[in-house]
C-alpha atoms as a printed R data frame, in Angstrom:
    type eleno elety resid chain resno       x       y       z
1   ATOM     1    CA   PRO     A     1 126.827 125.151 100.882
2   ATOM     2    CA   ALA     A     2 127.739 124.428 104.467
3   ATOM     3    CA   PHE     A     3 125.168 121.655 104.948
4   ATOM     4    CA   GLY     A     4 124.932 120.153 101.467
5   ATOM     5    CA   TRP     A     5 122.623 120.729  98.557
6   ATOM     6    CA   LYS     A     6 118.826 120.820  98.802
7   ATOM     7    CA   VAL     A     7 115.933 120.281  96.415
8   ATOM     8    CA   LEU     A     8 113.204 122.918  96.115
9   ATOM     9    CA   VAL     A     9 109.829 121.335  95.312
10  ATOM    10    CA   VAL     A    10 107.163 123.690  93.952
11  ATOM    11    CA   ASP     A    11 103.666 123.366  92.523
12  ATOM    12    CA   LYS     A    12 102.287 125.226  89.501
13  ATOM    13    CA   SER     A    13 101.119 128.204  91.583
14  ATOM    14    CA   SER     A    14 104.208 128.640  93.715
15  ATOM    15    CA   VAL     A    15 106.642 128.297  90.795
16  ATOM    16    CA   ARG     A    16 105.230 131.536  89.361
17  ATOM    17    CA   PHE     A    17 105.758 133.263  92.695
18  ATOM    18    CA   VAL     A    18 109.333 131.975  93.054
19  ATOM    19    CA   SER     A    19 110.252 132.936  89.471
20  ATOM    20    CA   LYS     A    20 109.042 136.510  90.047
21  ATOM    21    CA   ALA     A    21 110.622 136.838  93.502
22  ATOM    22    CA   CYS     A    22 114.171 135.678  92.746
23  ATOM    23    CA   ARG     A    23 116.585 134.442  90.112
24  ATOM    24    CA   MET     A    24 117.839 130.866  89.871
25  ATOM    25    CA   SER     A    25 121.332 132.066  90.811
26  ATOM    26    CA   GLU     A    26 119.938 133.415  94.098
27  ATOM    27    CA   ILE     A    27 118.251 130.091  94.797
28  ATOM    28    CA   THR     A    28 121.515 128.270  94.077
29  ATOM    29    CA   GLU     A    29 123.400 130.593  96.437
30  ATOM    30    CA   GLU     A    30 121.050 129.395  99.197
31  ATOM    31    CA   GLY     A    31 122.090 125.777  98.632
32  ATOM    32    CA   VAL     A    32 119.343 124.605  96.270
33  ATOM    33    CA   SER     A    33 120.747 122.421  93.505
34  ATOM    34    CA   VAL     A    34 117.537 121.670  91.641
35  ATOM    35    CA   VAL     A    35 113.928 122.858  91.483
36  ATOM    36    CA   GLU     A    36 111.379 120.063  91.023
37  ATOM    37    CA   ASN     A    37 107.730 120.287  89.979
38  ATOM    38    CA   LEU     A    38 105.430 118.642  92.556
39  ATOM    39    CA   GLU     A    39 102.896 117.657  89.874
40  ATOM    40    CA   LEU     A    40 105.411 115.684  87.802
41  ATOM    41    CA   GLU     A    41 106.776 112.243  88.543
42  ATOM    42    CA   ARG     A    42 110.138 112.688  90.287
43  ATOM    43    CA   GLN     A    43 113.012 110.422  91.224
44  ATOM    44    CA   PRO     A    44 113.235 109.775  94.984
45  ATOM    45    CA   MET     A    45 116.170 111.544  96.654
46  ATOM    46    CA   PRO     A    46 116.101 110.136 100.206
47  ATOM    47    CA   SER     A    47 119.545 111.422 101.138
48  ATOM    48    CA   THR     A    48 118.865 115.004  99.984
49  ATOM    49    CA   GLU     A    49 117.033 117.582 102.077
50  ATOM    50    CA   ALA     A    50 113.955 119.049 100.422
51  ATOM    51    CA   ILE     A    51 112.198 122.378 100.802
52  ATOM    52    CA   TYR     A    52 108.525 122.315  99.822
53  ATOM    53    CA   PHE     A    53 107.076 125.649  98.726
54  ATOM    54    CA   ILE     A    54 103.502 124.922  97.686
55  ATOM    55    CA   SER     A    55 100.074 126.508  97.559
56  ATOM    56    CA   PRO     A    56  97.628 125.265 100.206
57  ATOM    57    CA   THR     A    57  95.500 123.134  97.904
58  ATOM    58    CA   LEU     A    58  94.244 119.652  98.669
59  ATOM    59    CA   GLU     A    59  95.974 118.252  95.580
60  ATOM    60    CA   SER     A    60  99.369 119.725  96.519
61  ATOM    61    CA   ILE     A    61  99.076 118.534 100.111
62  ATOM    62    CA   LYS     A    62  98.184 115.015  98.952
63  ATOM    63    CA   ARG     A    63 101.246 114.988  96.692
64  ATOM    64    CA   VAL     A    64 103.544 116.067  99.539
65  ATOM    65    CA   ILE     A    65 102.133 113.340 101.784
66  ATOM    66    CA   ALA     A    66 102.678 110.804  98.997
67  ATOM    67    CA   ASP     A    67 106.379 111.733  98.947
68  ATOM    68    CA   PHE     A    68 106.825 110.256 102.426
69  ATOM    69    CA   PRO     A    69 106.310 106.553 103.125
70  ATOM    70    CA   GLU     A    70 104.369 105.795 106.323
71  ATOM    71    CA   GLU     A    71 107.428 104.418 108.114
72  ATOM    72    CA   VAL     A    72 109.250 107.739 107.544
73  ATOM    73    CA   ALA     A    73 106.435 110.178 108.319
74  ATOM    74    CA   PRO     A    74 104.767 109.389 111.658
75  ATOM    75    CA   ALA     A    75 101.153 110.429 112.080
76  ATOM    76    CA   PRO     A    76 100.749 113.743 113.910
77  ATOM    77    CA   ALA     A    77  99.385 113.692 117.445
78  ATOM    78    CA   PRO     A    78  95.580 114.100 117.329
79  ATOM    79    CA   GLU     A    79  95.688 117.088 119.681
80  ATOM    80    CA   ALA     A    80  98.290 118.959 117.588
81  ATOM    81    CA   VAL     A    81  97.038 121.660 115.254
82  ATOM    82    CA   VAL     A    82  99.176 123.728 112.905
83  ATOM    83    CA   LYS     A    83  98.013 127.326 112.624
84  ATOM    84    CA   PRO     A    84  99.634 129.784 110.201
85  ATOM    85    CA   LYS     A    85 101.076 132.878 111.813
86  ATOM    86    CA   LYS     A    86 101.472 135.951 109.610
87  ATOM    87    CA   LYS     A    87 105.112 136.907 109.209
88  ATOM    88    CA   LYS     A    88 106.453 140.272 108.094
89  ATOM    89    CA   GLY     A    89 107.426 140.266 104.452
90  ATOM    90    CA   LEU     A    90 106.590 137.411 102.096
91  ATOM    91    CA   GLY     A    91 105.275 134.126 103.391
92  ATOM    92    CA   PHE     A    92 104.093 132.598 106.591
93  ATOM    93    CA   ARG     A    93 105.677 131.003 109.628
94  ATOM    94    CA   PHE     A    94 103.943 127.934 111.002
95  ATOM    95    CA   LYS     A    95 103.776 127.344 114.727
96  ATOM    96    CA   LEU     A    96 102.566 124.153 116.349
97  ATOM    97    CA   HIS     A    97  99.767 124.699 118.870
98  ATOM    98    CA   LYS     A    98  98.267 122.023 121.090
99  ATOM    99    CA   ASP     A    99  94.547 122.188 121.700
100 ATOM   100    CA   ARG     A   100  93.628 122.279 125.344
């Protein structure tokens, strides 16, 4: 891959979706070297980029937040709100909106 290998982190719901949508060889072609389960204890990989593909559950969101120490993940601005925007095809695109 042009920019190095990545880790794909999935939860129990999204792993089913990923396994039905594509083969592991297709994921590897996109630069993903390993797929990790969000619910399991994982080794930190601070120098590797990660792609999180999770279901929007409180438990999954808490686990993602736990992956980032406070000094690495700054708190979002209180006026910033993330609203999902429907995208053609599979998935969503997130756009940052500021409340007025």
